[in-house]
């Protein structure tokens, strides 16, 4: 069976500090990978998605970046965090088309920027 | 990208059937309609997906009229554990999916 891991589960970082969140998927190969952010009481905002190693599509201009160094590893980074970066960060994977429609989400990382 | 509109919140009681309607007037020919459920501090969970008419699984039913400009998620005999946010998404594939604010369903005893 497939599993998706995210760490850390919670993180408190000062403004201006760097960030690195990691997501890994097990039990599948060549997945599509996604990073979402959810502000308190809001819907999910798609930040990045990747259809393969080294292939990253950015949805929203921001001070965040993503990388996919391995097939089942997806990393979200920032060089300098802003207060507005606080939120619940979710990683998700899906199969490639024609079975791409269901996304499987990880447990999330709750980031608080102080 | 098709935009969806759904009620911000709904209340229900245990044992009732709940219907949440989503409007997507500019849905494209190849778009699918997908519903997710999200509990607090968890990622969304896929509920059901359809293209037209009716789809049913062990959790819910999805009704889609012929013009596909709306869809209705039906949850039979809800329980307290169905209290969650429900998202309606319309997209050709996952890379086009956008989660809105969703519908916050509260089931009362």
Short mmCIF file of N, CA, C and O in Angstrom, two decimals, chain A residues 32 34 36 38 41-46 49 51 59 88 90 94-95 97 99-107 110, chain B residues 1 30 32 34 36 38 40-46 49 87 91-102 104:
data_model
loop_
_atom_site.label_atom_id
_atom_site.label_comp_id
_atom_site.label_asym_id
_atom_site.label_seq_id
_atom_site.Cartn_x
_atom_site.Cartn_y
_atom_site.Cartn_z
N UNK A 32 2.58 12.09 -9.33
CA UNK A 32 2.52 13.55 -9.34
C UNK A 32 2.56 13.98 -7.88
O UNK A 32 1.93 13.35 -7.02
N UNK A 34 2.38 17.34 -4.97
CA UNK A 34 1.78 18.66 -4.78
C UNK A 34 2.12 19.21 -3.39
O UNK A 34 2.18 18.46 -2.41
N UNK A 36 0.49 22.15 -0.86
CA UNK A 36 -0.61 23.07 -0.60
C UNK A 36 -0.32 23.81 0.71
O UNK A 36 0.36 23.31 1.58
N UNK A 38 -2.66 25.93 3.73
CA UNK A 38 -3.99 26.28 4.21
C UNK A 38 -3.86 27.25 5.38
O UNK A 38 -3.33 26.88 6.43
N UNK A 41 -8.79 28.56 8.89
CA UNK A 41 -10.17 28.77 8.48
C UNK A 41 -10.38 28.98 6.99
O UNK A 41 -11.48 29.39 6.58
N UNK A 42 -9.37 28.71 6.20
CA UNK A 42 -9.47 28.95 4.76
C UNK A 42 -9.36 27.65 3.99
O UNK A 42 -9.05 26.59 4.53
N UNK A 43 -9.57 27.76 2.68
CA UNK A 43 -9.40 26.60 1.81
C UNK A 43 -7.94 26.37 1.49
O UNK A 43 -7.06 27.10 1.94
N UNK A 44 -7.67 25.36 0.71
CA UNK A 44 -6.29 25.01 0.36
C UNK A 44 -5.83 25.81 -0.85
O UNK A 44 -6.56 25.97 -1.82
N UNK A 45 -4.61 26.26 -0.78
CA UNK A 45 -4.00 26.99 -1.89
C UNK A 45 -2.89 26.13 -2.48
O UNK A 45 -1.96 25.74 -1.77
N UNK A 46 -2.99 25.82 -3.75
CA UNK A 46 -1.95 25.04 -4.41
C UNK A 46 -0.72 25.92 -4.60
O UNK A 46 -0.80 27.00 -5.18
N UNK A 49 3.38 22.02 -7.99
CA UNK A 49 3.16 20.63 -8.33
C UNK A 49 4.29 20.15 -9.23
O UNK A 49 4.96 20.95 -9.89
N UNK A 51 5.47 16.84 -11.92
CA UNK A 51 5.12 15.63 -12.66
C UNK A 51 6.33 14.71 -12.84
O UNK A 51 6.21 13.65 -13.44
N UNK A 59 2.50 27.86 -8.72
CA UNK A 59 1.18 28.42 -8.92
C UNK A 59 1.06 29.85 -8.43
O UNK A 59 0.27 30.62 -8.95
N UNK A 88 -0.88 25.77 7.50
CA UNK A 88 -0.84 24.31 7.52
C UNK A 88 -0.41 23.86 6.12
O UNK A 88 -1.10 24.12 5.13
N UNK A 90 0.45 21.07 3.39
CA UNK A 90 0.08 19.70 3.05
C UNK A 90 0.76 19.27 1.76
O UNK A 90 0.77 20.01 0.77
N UNK A 94 -0.59 11.93 -6.44
CA UNK A 94 -1.62 11.28 -7.23
C UNK A 94 -0.95 10.44 -8.29
O UNK A 94 0.23 10.62 -8.62
N UNK A 95 -1.69 9.52 -8.84
CA UNK A 95 -1.19 8.71 -9.93
C UNK A 95 -1.21 9.55 -11.20
O UNK A 95 -1.86 10.57 -11.29
N UNK A 97 -2.13 10.35 -15.17
CA UNK A 97 -3.32 10.08 -16.00
C UNK A 97 -3.21 8.73 -16.68
O UNK A 97 -2.12 8.29 -16.99
N UNK A 99 -5.39 7.90 -14.39
CA UNK A 99 -5.91 7.66 -13.04
C UNK A 99 -5.52 8.78 -12.10
O UNK A 99 -5.29 8.57 -10.93
N UNK A 100 -5.42 9.98 -12.59
CA UNK A 100 -4.79 11.05 -11.81
C UNK A 100 -5.72 11.78 -10.87
O UNK A 100 -5.29 12.61 -10.12
N UNK A 101 -7.01 11.48 -10.86
CA UNK A 101 -7.92 12.41 -10.22
C UNK A 101 -7.92 12.39 -8.71
O UNK A 101 -8.18 13.39 -8.08
N UNK A 102 -7.65 11.26 -8.10
CA UNK A 102 -7.68 11.21 -6.64
C UNK A 102 -6.33 11.60 -6.09
O UNK A 102 -5.31 11.04 -6.47
N UNK A 103 -6.34 12.57 -5.21
CA UNK A 103 -5.12 12.99 -4.52
C UNK A 103 -5.12 12.43 -3.11
O UNK A 103 -6.15 12.41 -2.44
N UNK A 104 -3.93 12.00 -2.68
CA UNK A 104 -3.76 11.44 -1.35
C UNK A 104 -2.88 12.40 -0.55
O UNK A 104 -1.76 12.69 -0.97
N UNK A 105 -3.40 12.84 0.57
CA UNK A 105 -2.72 13.87 1.34
C UNK A 105 -1.94 13.30 2.52
O UNK A 105 -2.35 12.31 3.13
N UNK A 106 -0.86 13.97 2.84
CA UNK A 106 -0.08 13.63 4.00
C UNK A 106 -0.67 14.22 5.26
O UNK A 106 -1.69 14.92 5.20
N UNK A 107 -0.03 13.99 6.40
CA UNK A 107 -0.56 14.47 7.68
C UNK A 107 -0.39 15.97 7.90
O UNK A 107 -1.03 16.53 8.77
N UNK A 110 2.27 21.98 10.53
CA UNK A 110 1.73 23.26 10.98
C UNK A 110 2.90 24.19 11.28
O UNK A 110 3.67 23.94 12.21
N UNK B 1 -10.16 27.97 -15.99
CA UNK B 1 -10.48 27.03 -14.92
C UNK B 1 -11.89 27.29 -14.44
O UNK B 1 -12.28 28.42 -14.21
N UNK B 30 -14.52 18.44 -20.84
CA UNK B 30 -13.72 17.34 -20.33
C UNK B 30 -13.47 17.37 -18.82
O UNK B 30 -12.73 16.54 -18.29
N UNK B 32 -13.98 16.88 -14.88
CA UNK B 32 -14.62 15.98 -13.94
C UNK B 32 -15.00 16.76 -12.67
O UNK B 32 -14.43 17.81 -12.39
N UNK B 34 -15.24 16.51 -8.59
CA UNK B 34 -14.67 15.72 -7.51
C UNK B 34 -15.01 16.36 -6.18
O UNK B 34 -14.98 17.59 -6.06
N UNK B 36 -14.16 16.31 -1.94
CA UNK B 36 -13.26 15.91 -0.87
C UNK B 36 -13.86 16.30 0.47
O UNK B 36 -14.66 17.24 0.57
N UNK B 38 -12.68 17.17 4.57
CA UNK B 38 -11.53 17.50 5.40
C UNK B 38 -11.95 17.70 6.84
O UNK B 38 -12.84 18.51 7.14
N UNK B 40 -10.58 18.76 10.79
CA UNK B 40 -9.59 19.71 11.31
C UNK B 40 -8.22 19.08 11.48
O UNK B 40 -8.09 17.94 11.92
N UNK B 41 -7.22 19.83 11.08
CA UNK B 41 -5.81 19.42 11.22
C UNK B 41 -5.47 18.14 10.46
O UNK B 41 -4.52 17.43 10.82
N UNK B 42 -6.23 17.85 9.42
CA UNK B 42 -5.92 16.72 8.55
C UNK B 42 -5.98 17.18 7.11
O UNK B 42 -6.59 18.19 6.79
N UNK B 43 -5.37 16.40 6.24
CA UNK B 43 -5.49 16.69 4.83
C UNK B 43 -6.83 16.21 4.30
O UNK B 43 -7.48 15.35 4.88
N UNK B 44 -7.29 16.77 3.19
CA UNK B 44 -8.56 16.34 2.60
C UNK B 44 -8.51 14.87 2.18
O UNK B 44 -7.44 14.33 1.88
N UNK B 45 -9.69 14.29 2.17
CA UNK B 45 -9.82 12.90 1.77
C UNK B 45 -10.83 12.81 0.63
O UNK B 45 -11.91 13.39 0.71
N UNK B 46 -10.46 12.10 -0.41
CA UNK B 46 -11.33 11.92 -1.58
C UNK B 46 -12.61 11.22 -1.17
O UNK B 46 -12.60 10.23 -0.44
N UNK B 49 -16.20 10.99 -7.22
CA UNK B 49 -15.96 11.74 -8.45
C UNK B 49 -16.93 11.27 -9.53
O UNK B 49 -17.30 10.10 -9.57
N UNK B 87 -15.41 19.92 0.04
CA UNK B 87 -14.96 20.72 -1.10
C UNK B 87 -15.45 20.10 -2.40
O UNK B 87 -15.35 18.89 -2.61
N UNK B 91 -12.27 20.03 -12.57
CA UNK B 91 -11.00 20.16 -13.28
C UNK B 91 -10.83 19.04 -14.28
O UNK B 91 -11.43 17.97 -14.15
N UNK B 92 -9.95 19.31 -15.24
CA UNK B 92 -9.60 18.28 -16.22
C UNK B 92 -8.70 17.24 -15.59
O UNK B 92 -8.83 16.06 -15.81
N UNK B 93 -7.73 17.71 -14.81
CA UNK B 93 -6.85 16.79 -14.10
C UNK B 93 -6.38 17.44 -12.82
O UNK B 93 -6.73 18.58 -12.53
N UNK B 94 -5.59 16.73 -12.05
CA UNK B 94 -5.20 17.21 -10.74
C UNK B 94 -4.40 18.50 -10.79
O UNK B 94 -4.42 19.29 -9.85
N UNK B 95 -3.68 18.74 -11.86
CA UNK B 95 -2.86 19.93 -11.94
C UNK B 95 -3.71 21.19 -12.11
O UNK B 95 -3.21 22.30 -11.97
N UNK B 96 -4.98 21.01 -12.43
CA UNK B 96 -5.89 22.14 -12.57
C UNK B 96 -6.83 22.28 -11.39
O UNK B 96 -7.66 23.18 -11.36
N UNK B 97 -6.73 21.39 -10.43
CA UNK B 97 -7.67 21.42 -9.32
C UNK B 97 -7.39 22.57 -8.38
O UNK B 97 -6.25 22.81 -8.00
N UNK B 98 -8.47 23.26 -7.97
CA UNK B 98 -8.34 24.36 -7.03
C UNK B 98 -9.38 24.19 -5.94
O UNK B 98 -10.56 24.08 -6.22
N UNK B 99 -8.90 24.18 -4.71
CA UNK B 99 -9.81 24.04 -3.58
C UNK B 99 -10.32 25.42 -3.18
O UNK B 99 -9.53 26.33 -2.93
N UNK B 100 -11.64 25.57 -3.09
CA UNK B 100 -12.22 26.81 -2.59
C UNK B 100 -12.34 26.76 -1.09
O UNK B 100 -11.62 26.01 -0.42
N UNK B 101 -13.25 27.54 -0.55
CA UNK B 101 -13.44 27.59 0.90
C UNK B 101 -14.22 26.39 1.40
O UNK B 101 -14.16 26.06 2.58
N UNK B 102 -14.97 25.72 0.52
CA UNK B 102 -15.72 24.54 0.92
C UNK B 102 -16.98 24.86 1.70
O UNK B 102 -17.32 26.02 1.95
N UNK B 104 -18.81 24.01 5.28
CA UNK B 104 -18.60 23.48 6.63
C UNK B 104 -19.91 22.86 7.11
O UNK B 104 -20.88 23.58 7.38
#
